[in-house]
PDB file of C-alpha atoms and ligand atoms in Angstrom:
ATOM      1  CA  MET A   1     -18.275 -16.073  63.263  1.00 82.00           C
ATOM      2  CA  GLU A   2     -15.604 -14.707  60.820  1.00 91.00           C
ATOM      3  CA  LEU A   3     -15.664 -11.121  59.644  1.00 94.00           C
ATOM      4  CA  TRP A   4     -14.096 -10.254  56.259  1.00 97.00           C
ATOM      5  CA  TYR A   5     -13.558  -6.936  54.467  1.00 96.00           C
ATOM      6  CA  THR A   6     -13.787  -7.202  50.662  1.00 96.00           C
ATOM      7  CA  GLU A   7     -12.565  -4.577  48.168  1.00 94.00           C
ATOM      8  CA  ASN A   8     -13.993  -4.748  44.655  1.00 91.00           C
ATOM      9  CA  GLN A   9     -11.022  -4.146  42.359  1.00 86.00           C
ATOM     10  CA  ASN A  10     -13.012  -4.671  39.151  1.00 87.00           C
ATOM     11  CA  ASP A  11     -15.785  -6.946  37.813  1.00 90.00           C
ATOM     12  CA  HIS A  12     -13.551  -9.956  37.936  1.00 90.00           C
ATOM     13  CA  LEU A  13     -11.402  -9.362  41.068  1.00 90.00           C
ATOM     14  CA  ARG A  14     -12.141  -8.890  44.718  1.00 92.00           C
ATOM     15  CA  LEU A  15      -9.467  -8.641  47.505  1.00 92.00           C
ATOM     16  CA  SER A  16     -10.426  -9.720  51.009  1.00 95.00           C
ATOM     17  CA  CYS A  17      -8.827  -9.647  54.409  1.00 94.00           C
ATOM     18  CA  ARG A  18     -10.071 -10.978  57.768  1.00 97.00           C
ATOM     19  CA  VAL A  19     -11.219  -8.368  60.274  1.00 98.00           C
ATOM     20  CA  ASN A  20     -11.023  -8.584  64.081  1.00 97.00           C
ATOM     21  CA  GLU A  21     -13.090  -5.498  64.664  1.00 97.00           C
ATOM     22  CA  THR A  22     -14.465  -2.424  62.853  1.00 97.00           C
ATOM     23  CA  LEU A  23     -13.046   0.401  64.947  1.00 98.00           C
ATOM     24  CA  HIS A  24     -14.754   3.401  63.206  1.00 98.00           C
ATOM     25  CA  VAL A  25     -17.211   4.051  60.367  1.00 98.00           C
ATOM     26  CA  GLU A  26     -18.266   7.493  59.250  1.00 98.00           C
ATOM     27  CA  LYS A  27     -19.738   9.425  56.261  1.00 98.00           C
ATOM     28  CA  THR A  28     -17.659  12.567  56.024  1.00 98.00           C
ATOM     29  CA  PRO A  29     -18.647  15.478  53.818  1.00 97.00           C
ATOM     30  CA  PHE A  30     -16.164  14.088  51.219  1.00 96.00           C
ATOM     31  CA  GLN A  31     -16.121  10.318  51.540  1.00 96.00           C
ATOM     32  CA  HIS A  32     -17.047   7.116  53.430  1.00 97.00           C
ATOM     33  CA  LEU A  33     -14.317   6.503  56.064  1.00 98.00           C
ATOM     34  CA  ALA A  34     -13.594   3.359  57.957  1.00 98.00           C
ATOM     35  CA  VAL A  35     -10.832   2.035  60.260  1.00 98.00           C
ATOM     36  CA  LEU A  36     -10.566  -1.749  60.612  1.00 98.00           C
ATOM     37  CA  ASP A  37      -8.431  -3.835  62.960  1.00 98.00           C
ATOM     38  CA  THR A  38      -7.210  -6.885  61.080  1.00 98.00           C
ATOM     39  CA  PRO A  39      -5.038  -9.887  62.061  1.00 97.00           C
ATOM     40  CA  GLY A  40      -2.991  -9.715  58.828  1.00 96.00           C
ATOM     41  CA  PHE A  41      -2.338  -6.039  58.252  1.00 97.00           C
ATOM     42  CA  GLY A  42      -2.972  -4.472  61.664  1.00 98.00           C
ATOM     43  CA  ARG A  43      -5.078  -1.359  61.506  1.00 98.00           C
ATOM     44  CA  VAL A  44      -6.342  -0.434  58.003  1.00 98.00           C
ATOM     45  CA  LEU A  45      -7.687   2.943  56.762  1.00 98.00           C
ATOM     46  CA  VAL A  46     -10.437   2.560  54.144  1.00 97.00           C
ATOM     47  CA  LEU A  47     -11.930   5.473  52.133  1.00 97.00           C
ATOM     48  CA  ASP A  48     -14.829   4.875  49.831  1.00 95.00           C
ATOM     49  CA  GLY A  49     -14.319   1.093  50.032  1.00 94.00           C
ATOM     50  CA  ILE A  50     -10.624   1.294  49.034  1.00 95.00           C
ATOM     51  CA  VAL A  51      -7.624   0.445  51.306  1.00 96.00           C
ATOM     52  CA  GLN A  52      -5.559   3.600  51.755  1.00 97.00           C
ATOM     53  CA  THR A  53      -2.871   2.330  54.066  1.00 98.00           C
ATOM     54  CA  THR A  54      -2.161  -0.409  56.604  1.00 98.00           C
ATOM     55  CA  VAL A  55       0.027  -0.269  59.681  1.00 98.00           C
ATOM     56  CA  TRP A  56       1.779  -3.420  58.384  1.00 98.00           C
ATOM     57  CA  ASP A  57       3.179  -2.128  55.106  1.00 98.00           C
ATOM     58  CA  GLU A  58       2.635   1.688  55.113  1.00 98.00           C
ATOM     59  CA  TYR A  59       6.392   2.384  55.552  1.00 98.00           C
ATOM     60  CA  ILE A  60       7.044   1.177  51.953  1.00 98.00           C
ATOM     61  CA  TYR A  61       4.647   3.641  50.303  1.00 98.00           C
ATOM     62  CA  HIS A  62       5.447   6.565  52.643  1.00 98.00           C
ATOM     63  CA  GLU A  63       9.241   6.302  52.473  1.00 98.00           C
ATOM     64  CA  MET A  64       9.136   5.961  48.721  1.00 98.00           C
ATOM     65  CA  ILE A  65       6.737   8.876  48.027  1.00 98.00           C
ATOM     66  CA  ALA A  66       8.723  11.124  50.336  1.00 98.00           C
ATOM     67  CA  HIS A  67      12.454  10.411  50.267  1.00 98.00           C
ATOM     68  CA  VAL A  68      12.846   9.780  46.543  1.00 98.00           C
ATOM     69  CA  PRO A  69      11.729  13.353  45.611  1.00 98.00           C
ATOM     70  CA  LEU A  70      13.232  15.037  48.681  1.00 98.00           C
ATOM     71  CA  ASN A  71      16.659  13.462  48.032  1.00 98.00           C
ATOM     72  CA  THR A  72      16.495  14.282  44.273  1.00 98.00           C
ATOM     73  CA  HIS A  73      16.294  18.001  45.077  1.00 98.00           C
ATOM     74  CA  PRO A  74      19.620  19.525  46.244  1.00 97.00           C
ATOM     75  CA  ASP A  75      17.967  21.733  48.837  1.00 97.00           C
ATOM     76  CA  PRO A  76      14.305  20.949  49.601  1.00 98.00           C
ATOM     77  CA  GLN A  77      13.648  23.912  51.899  1.00 98.00           C
ATOM     78  CA  ARG A  78       9.934  24.320  51.155  1.00 98.00           C
ATOM     79  CA  VAL A  79       7.734  21.269  50.630  1.00 98.00           C
ATOM     80  CA  LEU A  80       4.036  20.893  49.903  1.00 98.00           C
ATOM     81  CA  ILE A  81       2.057  17.678  50.601  1.00 98.00           C
ATOM     82  CA  ILE A  82      -1.400  17.407  48.941  1.00 98.00           C
ATOM     83  CA  GLY A  83      -3.766  14.876  50.680  1.00 98.00           C
ATOM     84  CA  GLY A  84      -1.897  12.487  52.933  1.00 98.00           C
ATOM     85  CA  GLY A  85      -4.564  12.663  55.687  1.00 98.00           C
ATOM     86  CA  ASP A  86      -3.188   9.503  57.463  1.00 98.00           C
ATOM     87  CA  GLY A  87       0.013  11.509  58.289  1.00 98.00           C
ATOM     88  CA  GLY A  88       2.534   8.901  56.968  1.00 98.00           C
ATOM     89  CA  THR A  89       3.980  11.115  54.253  1.00 98.00           C
ATOM     90  CA  ALA A  90       4.229  14.107  56.625  1.00 98.00           C
ATOM     91  CA  ARG A  91       6.062  11.875  59.137  1.00 98.00           C
ATOM     92  CA  GLU A  92       8.669  11.009  56.564  1.00 98.00           C
ATOM     93  CA  VAL A  93       8.951  14.594  55.174  1.00 98.00           C
ATOM     94  CA  VAL A  94       9.554  16.207  58.622  1.00 98.00           C
ATOM     95  CA  ARG A  95      12.078  13.657  59.680  1.00 98.00           C
ATOM     96  CA  ASN A  96      14.147  14.222  56.513  1.00 97.00           C
ATOM     97  CA  PRO A  97      16.900  16.588  57.840  1.00 96.00           C
ATOM     98  CA  ARG A  98      17.279  18.270  54.475  1.00 96.00           C
ATOM     99  CA  VAL A  99      13.713  19.682  54.624  1.00 98.00           C
ATOM    100  CA  GLY A 100      13.228  23.223  55.936  1.00 98.00           C
ATOM    101  CA  SER A 101       9.458  23.347  56.303  1.00 98.00           C
ATOM    102  CA  ALA A 102       6.335  21.749  54.860  1.00 98.00           C
ATOM    103  CA  VAL A 103       2.750  22.678  54.269  1.00 98.00           C
ATOM    104  CA  MET A 104       0.167  19.866  54.125  1.00 98.00           C
ATOM    105  CA  VAL A 105      -3.218  20.542  52.484  1.00 98.00           C
ATOM    106  CA  GLU A 106      -5.768  17.851  53.151  1.00 98.00           C
ATOM    107  CA  ILE A 107      -9.343  18.237  51.996  1.00 98.00           C
ATOM    108  CA  ASP A 108     -10.949  16.126  54.750  1.00 98.00           C
ATOM    109  CA  GLU A 109     -10.400  17.000  58.337  1.00 98.00           C
ATOM    110  CA  ARG A 110     -12.115  13.766  59.462  1.00 98.00           C
ATOM    111  CA  VAL A 111      -9.411  11.568  57.947  1.00 98.00           C
ATOM    112  CA  VAL A 112      -6.827  13.359  60.024  1.00 98.00           C
ATOM    113  CA  ALA A 113      -8.964  13.097  63.116  1.00 98.00           C
ATOM    114  CA  ALA A 114      -9.390   9.320  62.600  1.00 98.00           C
ATOM    115  CA  ALA A 115      -5.662   8.873  61.902  1.00 98.00           C
ATOM    116  CA  ARG A 116      -4.792  10.793  65.112  1.00 98.00           C
ATOM    117  CA  LYS A 117      -7.085   8.499  67.109  1.00 98.00           C
ATOM    118  CA  TYR A 118      -6.505   5.089  65.520  1.00 98.00           C
ATOM    119  CA  LEU A 119      -3.184   5.317  63.577  1.00 98.00           C
ATOM    120  CA  PRO A 120      -0.658   6.941  65.965  1.00 98.00           C
ATOM    121  CA  GLU A 121       2.201   5.171  64.182  1.00 97.00           C
ATOM    122  CA  LEU A 122       1.447   7.288  61.069  1.00 98.00           C
ATOM    123  CA  SER A 123       0.042  10.482  62.553  1.00 98.00           C
ATOM    124  CA  SER A 124       2.730  10.881  65.228  1.00 96.00           C
ATOM    125  CA  ARG A 125       4.439  13.908  63.489  1.00 98.00           C
ATOM    126  CA  LEU A 126       1.380  15.950  62.363  1.00 98.00           C
ATOM    127  CA  ASP A 127       2.105  18.451  65.153  1.00 98.00           C
ATOM    128  CA  ASP A 128       5.771  18.773  64.252  1.00 98.00           C
ATOM    129  CA  PRO A 129       6.900  22.458  64.281  1.00 98.00           C
ATOM    130  CA  LYS A 130       8.223  21.988  60.706  1.00 98.00           C
ATOM    131  CA  LEU A 131       4.701  21.253  59.423  1.00 98.00           C
ATOM    132  CA  ASP A 132       1.820  23.616  58.758  1.00 98.00           C
ATOM    133  CA  LEU A 133      -1.343  21.494  58.391  1.00 98.00           C
ATOM    134  CA  ARG A 134      -4.272  23.172  56.543  1.00 98.00           C
ATOM    135  CA  PHE A 135      -7.724  21.770  55.613  1.00 98.00           C
ATOM    136  CA  ALA A 136      -8.616  22.834  52.072  1.00 98.00           C
ATOM    137  CA  ASP A 137      -8.846  21.618  48.525  1.00 97.00           C
ATOM    138  CA  GLY A 138      -5.307  20.935  47.280  1.00 98.00           C
ATOM    139  CA  ILE A 139      -6.298  21.938  43.800  1.00 97.00           C
ATOM    140  CA  LYS A 140      -7.335  25.404  44.924  1.00 98.00           C
ATOM    141  CA  HIS A 141      -4.173  25.800  47.026  1.00 98.00           C
ATOM    142  CA  VAL A 142      -1.894  24.900  44.072  1.00 98.00           C
ATOM    143  CA  ALA A 143      -3.840  27.199  41.716  1.00 98.00           C
ATOM    144  CA  GLU A 144      -3.163  30.166  44.078  1.00 98.00           C
ATOM    145  CA  CYS A 145       0.727  29.503  44.221  1.00 98.00           C
ATOM    146  CA  SER A 146       3.439  30.750  42.083  1.00 98.00           C
ATOM    147  CA  GLY A 147       7.137  29.799  42.383  1.00 98.00           C
ATOM    148  CA  GLU A 148       6.715  28.849  46.007  1.00 98.00           C
ATOM    149  CA  TYR A 149       7.774  25.223  46.531  1.00 98.00           C
ATOM    150  CA  ASP A 150      10.874  23.210  45.987  1.00 98.00           C
ATOM    151  CA  VAL A 151       9.071  19.838  46.182  1.00 98.00           C
ATOM    152  CA  ILE A 152       5.381  19.016  45.880  1.00 98.00           C
ATOM    153  CA  ILE A 153       4.149  15.546  46.913  1.00 98.00           C
ATOM    154  CA  ILE A 154       0.682  14.442  45.819  1.00 98.00           C
ATOM    155  CA  ASP A 155      -0.472  11.718  48.184  1.00 98.00           C
ATOM    156  CA  SER A 156      -4.054  11.377  46.981  1.00 96.00           C
ATOM    157  CA  THR A 157      -6.807   8.924  46.945  1.00 93.00           C
ATOM    158  CA  ASP A 158      -7.618   7.121  43.684  1.00 91.00           C
ATOM    159  CA  PRO A 159      -8.961   9.338  40.855  1.00 91.00           C
ATOM    160  CA  VAL A 160     -12.469   9.428  42.214  1.00 87.00           C
ATOM    161  CA  GLY A 161     -14.495  12.062  44.129  1.00 87.00           C
ATOM    162  CA  PRO A 162     -12.397  15.117  45.256  1.00 89.00           C
ATOM    163  CA  ALA A 163      -9.199  13.545  43.893  1.00 94.00           C
ATOM    164  CA  VAL A 164     -10.234  13.416  40.189  1.00 94.00           C
ATOM    165  CA  GLY A 165      -8.730  16.840  39.453  1.00 95.00           C
ATOM    166  CA  LEU A 166      -5.409  15.855  40.968  1.00 97.00           C
ATOM    167  CA  PHE A 167      -4.786  13.508  38.058  1.00 96.00           C
ATOM    168  CA  SER A 168      -5.522  16.058  35.295  1.00 96.00           C
ATOM    169  CA  ARG A 169      -3.147  17.727  32.884  1.00 97.00           C
ATOM    170  CA  GLU A 170      -4.412  21.159  34.020  1.00 98.00           C
ATOM    171  CA  PHE A 171      -3.426  20.311  37.562  1.00 98.00           C
ATOM    172  CA  TYR A 172       0.138  19.349  36.464  1.00 98.00           C
ATOM    173  CA  GLU A 173       0.427  22.704  34.719  1.00 98.00           C
ATOM    174  CA  MET A 174      -0.630  24.407  37.952  1.00 98.00           C
ATOM    175  CA  VAL A 175       1.952  22.342  39.865  1.00 98.00           C
ATOM    176  CA  PHE A 176       4.607  23.473  37.418  1.00 98.00           C
ATOM    177  CA  LYS A 177       3.692  27.146  38.117  1.00 98.00           C
ATOM    178  CA  ALA A 178       3.642  26.521  41.904  1.00 98.00           C
ATOM    179  CA  LEU A 179       7.224  25.185  41.869  1.00 98.00           C
ATOM    180  CA  LYS A 180      10.367  27.269  42.072  1.00 98.00           C
ATOM    181  CA  ALA A 181      12.712  27.413  39.019  1.00 98.00           C
ATOM    182  CA  ASP A 182      14.354  24.079  39.822  1.00 98.00           C
ATOM    183  CA  GLY A 183      11.421  22.464  41.585  1.00 98.00           C
ATOM    184  CA  LEU A 184      10.038  18.964  41.192  1.00 98.00           C
ATOM    185  CA  PHE A 185       6.923  16.967  42.110  1.00 98.00           C
ATOM    186  CA  VAL A 186       5.866  13.464  42.582  1.00 98.00           C
ATOM    187  CA  ALA A 187       2.381  11.872  42.574  1.00 98.00           C
ATOM    188  CA  GLN A 188       1.161   8.360  43.435  1.00 98.00           C
ATOM    189  CA  THR A 189      -0.085   7.006  40.162  1.00 97.00           C
ATOM    190  CA  GLU A 190      -1.802   3.742  40.861  1.00 96.00           C
ATOM    191  CA  SER A 191      -1.113   0.160  39.731  1.00 96.00           C
ATOM    192  CA  PRO A 192       0.779  -0.388  36.418  1.00 96.00           C
ATOM    193  CA  LEU A 193      -1.047  -3.719  36.191  1.00 95.00           C
ATOM    194  CA  PHE A 194      -4.621  -2.498  36.613  1.00 94.00           C
ATOM    195  CA  ASN A 195      -4.341   1.219  35.544  1.00 94.00           C
ATOM    196  CA  ALA A 196      -1.932   1.040  32.595  1.00 94.00           C
ATOM    197  CA  ASP A 197      -3.881   3.575  30.501  1.00 94.00           C
ATOM    198  CA  LEU A 198      -4.003   6.114  33.315  1.00 96.00           C
ATOM    199  CA  ILE A 199      -0.284   5.849  33.982  1.00 97.00           C
ATOM    200  CA  ALA A 200       0.495   6.187  30.290  1.00 97.00           C
ATOM    201  CA  ARG A 201      -1.590   9.338  30.046  1.00 97.00           C
ATOM    202  CA  ILE A 202      -0.126  10.889  33.185  1.00 97.00           C
ATOM    203  CA  TYR A 203       3.474  10.153  32.083  1.00 98.00           C
ATOM    204  CA  ARG A 204       2.717  11.779  28.642  1.00 97.00           C
ATOM    205  CA  ASP A 205       1.215  14.901  30.288  1.00 98.00           C
ATOM    206  CA  VAL A 206       4.111  15.202  32.736  1.00 98.00           C
ATOM    207  CA  ALA A 207       6.727  14.651  30.005  1.00 98.00           C
ATOM    208  CA  ASP A 208       5.050  17.361  27.932  1.00 98.00           C
ATOM    209  CA  ILE A 209       5.200  19.891  30.841  1.00 98.00           C
ATOM    210  CA  PHE A 210       8.457  19.062  32.598  1.00 98.00           C
ATOM    211  CA  ALA A 211      12.041  18.766  31.426  1.00 98.00           C
ATOM    212  CA  VAL A 212      12.447  15.412  33.266  1.00 98.00           C
ATOM    213  CA  ALA A 213       9.649  12.826  33.586  1.00 98.00           C
ATOM    214  CA  ARG A 214      10.296   9.584  35.440  1.00 98.00           C
ATOM    215  CA  THR A 215       8.082   6.733  36.755  1.00 98.00           C
ATOM    216  CA  TYR A 216       9.241   4.577  39.579  1.00 98.00           C
ATOM    217  CA  LEU A 217       7.920   1.549  41.450  1.00 98.00           C
ATOM    218  CA  ALA A 218       7.572   0.132  44.936  1.00 98.00           C
ATOM    219  CA  CYS A 219       6.101  -3.074  46.178  1.00 98.00           C
ATOM    220  CA  VAL A 220       3.083  -2.402  48.365  1.00 97.00           C
ATOM    221  CA  PRO A 221       1.403  -5.798  49.195  1.00 96.00           C
ATOM    222  CA  SER A 222      -1.887  -4.264  50.426  1.00 95.00           C
ATOM    223  CA  TYR A 223      -2.546  -2.364  47.174  1.00 95.00           C
ATOM    224  CA  PRO A 224      -4.138  -4.363  44.240  1.00 92.00           C
ATOM    225  CA  GLY A 225      -1.414  -6.218  42.336  1.00 92.00           C
ATOM    226  CA  GLY A 226       1.318  -5.307  44.864  1.00 95.00           C
ATOM    227  CA  MET A 227       3.270  -3.224  42.292  1.00 97.00           C
ATOM    228  CA  TRP A 228       2.637   0.496  42.818  1.00 98.00           C
ATOM    229  CA  SER A 229       3.721   3.423  40.614  1.00 98.00           C
ATOM    230  CA  PHE A 230       4.868   7.004  41.307  1.00 98.00           C
ATOM    231  CA  THR A 231       5.340   9.632  38.664  1.00 98.00           C
ATOM    232  CA  MET A 232       7.870  12.410  38.977  1.00 98.00           C
ATOM    233  CA  GLY A 233       8.109  15.619  36.959  1.00 98.00           C
ATOM    234  CA  SER A 234      11.100  17.846  37.483  1.00 98.00           C
ATOM    235  CA  LYS A 235      12.152  21.150  36.007  1.00 98.00           C
ATOM    236  CA  LYS A 236      15.936  20.404  36.320  1.00 98.00           C
ATOM    237  CA  HIS A 237      17.066  17.658  38.681  1.00 98.00           C
ATOM    238  CA  ASP A 238      17.102  14.007  37.611  1.00 98.00           C
ATOM    239  CA  PRO A 239      16.428  11.398  40.279  1.00 98.00           C
ATOM    240  CA  LEU A 240      18.912   9.118  38.460  1.00 98.00           C
ATOM    241  CA  ASP A 241      21.797  11.617  39.239  1.00 97.00           C
ATOM    242  CA  VAL A 242      21.348  11.390  43.035  1.00 97.00           C
ATOM    243  CA  LYS A 243      24.706  10.463  44.729  1.00 94.00           C
ATOM    244  CA  PRO A 244      24.541   8.036  47.633  1.00 94.00           C
ATOM    245  CA  GLU A 245      26.220  10.612  49.876  1.00 92.00           C
ATOM    246  CA  ASN A 246      23.213  12.911  49.366  1.00 90.00           C
ATOM    247  CA  VAL A 247      20.926  10.296  50.916  1.00 96.00           C
ATOM    248  CA  PRO A 248      20.588  11.099  54.672  1.00 96.00           C
ATOM    249  CA  ALA A 249      21.542   8.208  56.942  1.00 95.00           C
ATOM    250  CA  LEU A 250      18.141   7.809  58.544  1.00 97.00           C
ATOM    251  CA  LYS A 251      16.668   4.578  59.800  1.00 97.00           C
ATOM    252  CA  TYR A 252      14.723   3.404  56.795  1.00 98.00           C
ATOM    253  CA  ARG A 253      12.786   0.098  56.455  1.00 98.00           C
ATOM    254  CA  TYR A 254      12.492   0.052  52.607  1.00 98.00           C
ATOM    255  CA  TYR A 255      14.210   3.052  51.013  1.00 98.00           C
ATOM    256  CA  ASN A 256      17.995   3.435  50.834  1.00 97.00           C
ATOM    257  CA  ALA A 257      20.489   4.789  48.244  1.00 97.00           C
ATOM    258  CA  GLU A 258      20.450   1.620  46.106  1.00 97.00           C
ATOM    259  CA  MET A 259      16.662   1.455  46.246  1.00 97.00           C
ATOM    260  CA  HIS A 260      16.482   5.075  45.062  1.00 98.00           C
ATOM    261  CA  ARG A 261      18.083   4.065  41.829  1.00 97.00           C
ATOM    262  CA  ALA A 262      16.629   0.541  41.537  1.00 98.00           C
ATOM    263  CA  ALA A 263      13.093   1.892  41.775  1.00 98.00           C
ATOM    264  CA  PHE A 264      13.476   3.539  38.389  1.00 98.00           C
ATOM    265  CA  VAL A 265      14.240   0.174  36.680  1.00 98.00           C
ATOM    266  CA  LEU A 266      10.961  -0.657  34.977  1.00 98.00           C
ATOM    267  CA  PRO A 267       9.629  -4.012  33.748  1.00 97.00           C
ATOM    268  CA  GLU A 268       9.584  -4.283  30.018  1.00 97.00           C
ATOM    269  CA  PHE A 269       5.754  -3.983  29.628  1.00 97.00           C
ATOM    270  CA  LEU A 270       5.742  -0.690  31.555  1.00 97.00           C
ATOM    271  CA  ARG A 271       8.896   0.733  29.863  1.00 97.00           C
ATOM    272  CA  GLU A 272       7.237  -0.051  26.460  1.00 96.00           C
ATOM    273  CA  LEU A 273       3.883   1.468  27.561  1.00 96.00           C
ATOM    274  CA  LEU A 274       5.521   4.723  28.591  1.00 96.00           C
ATOM    275  CA  GLU A 275       7.732   4.867  25.535  1.00 91.00           C
ATOM    276  CA  ARG A 276       4.717   4.319  23.235  1.00 86.00           C
ATOM    277  CA  GLY A 277       2.910   7.128  25.056  1.00 72.00           C
TER     278      GLY A 277
HETATM  279  N1  LIG B 301      -1.657   6.345  50.373  1.00 54.62           N
HETATM  280  C1  LIG B 301      -2.887   6.440  49.839  1.00 54.62           C
HETATM  281  C2  LIG B 301      -3.196   5.724  48.586  1.00 54.62           C
HETATM  282  O1  LIG B 301      -2.409   5.734  47.617  1.00 54.62           O
HETATM  283  O2  LIG B 301      -4.257   5.001  48.534  1.00 54.62           O
HETATM  284  C3  LIG B 301      -3.449   7.829  49.876  1.00 54.62           C
HETATM  285  C4  LIG B 301      -3.751   8.078  51.355  1.00 54.62           C
HETATM  286  S1  LIG B 301      -4.294   9.671  51.882  1.00 54.62           S
HETATM  287  C5  LIG B 301      -5.378   9.120  53.053  1.00 54.62           C
HETATM  288  C6  LIG B 301      -5.269  10.337  50.534  1.00 54.62           C
HETATM  289  C7  LIG B 301      -5.919  11.620  51.037  1.00 54.62           C
HETATM  290  O3  LIG B 301      -6.128  12.483  49.864  1.00 54.62           O
HETATM  291  C8  LIG B 301      -7.273  11.435  51.671  1.00 54.62           C
HETATM  292  O4  LIG B 301      -7.218  11.722  53.047  1.00 54.62           O
HETATM  293  C9  LIG B 301      -8.215  12.466  50.884  1.00 54.62           C
HETATM  294  O5  LIG B 301      -9.113  13.072  51.791  1.00 54.62           O
HETATM  295  C10 LIG B 301      -7.227  13.386  50.259  1.00 54.62           C
HETATM  296  N2  LIG B 301      -7.711  14.106  49.110  1.00 54.62           N
HETATM  297  C11 LIG B 301      -8.449  13.657  48.105  1.00 54.62           C
HETATM  298  N3  LIG B 301      -8.635  14.707  47.260  1.00 54.62           N
HETATM  299  C12 LIG B 301      -8.046  15.786  47.720  1.00 54.62           C
HETATM  300  C13 LIG B 301      -7.909  17.150  47.322  1.00 54.62           C
HETATM  301  N4  LIG B 301      -8.497  17.594  46.171  1.00 54.62           N
HETATM  302  N5  LIG B 301      -7.214  18.051  48.113  1.00 54.62           N
HETATM  303  C14 LIG B 301      -6.662  17.653  49.233  1.00 54.62           C
HETATM  304  N6  LIG B 301      -6.704  16.352  49.665  1.00 54.62           N
HETATM  305  C15 LIG B 301      -7.356  15.470  48.905  1.00 54.62           C
END
């Protein structure tokens, strides 16, 4: 018998992958959580029926959401991660030698517990001494901060359930206040192919609030459409000014100094969409 996992992208599109075994299923206080073992992607974390990360291609998303903002800031001493329960972003943040310390605020303790048990490749640095892991609503945490962080990374689920507010203009205003005078933030902002209106709205909001607004892309095969976007808002530093010598010589699998720049080259449809606002 063949077992398949199917994700409903929209009324006209479903994405499926073959499953060896369902390792874990749980209804947490915040969402439905599952961990699957698959022949194509290795272990897969699914929240509310949407693939969050796979062991096979997670490095692309996590290197790009972490090192692009960290290396844009000249001295990222104090970093905040919102969400990121699988631990992949925290792993990249703490191994970047330019980072002093990081706070990670994840709303759902059960996602972290599942990642610790089933996804050791991602969660391996959650006990790093540089990281202060807290379980709380990231929106509330940011609302209570003022001038505290150099870099904020929003590694959230899609804009449903507890993550809805993380995509709002009011939240980006709170992020601005939580950052130091030359701080910057980045958020995962979904697929340019399937969520064009959302990306255009986010870019407009960020450009209204921050001196520098930039969208960049990475290729993440396990996300719908494969092309994934990140939006950065910065009070001062421009990611396009980063010098190759400022990029730490870590062992990367996707990111490097050339990719840092290349990721900001946008296809014409997206460039026009953002320009039109
Ligand atoms: N890489 C993923 C993606 O783009 O699909 C995101 C993965 S990570 C598992 C997302 C995390 O954000 C989840 O663990 C979820 O619990 C957390 N989250 C959602 N809303 C949140 C909030 N308001 N505060 C803190 N964490 C939140």
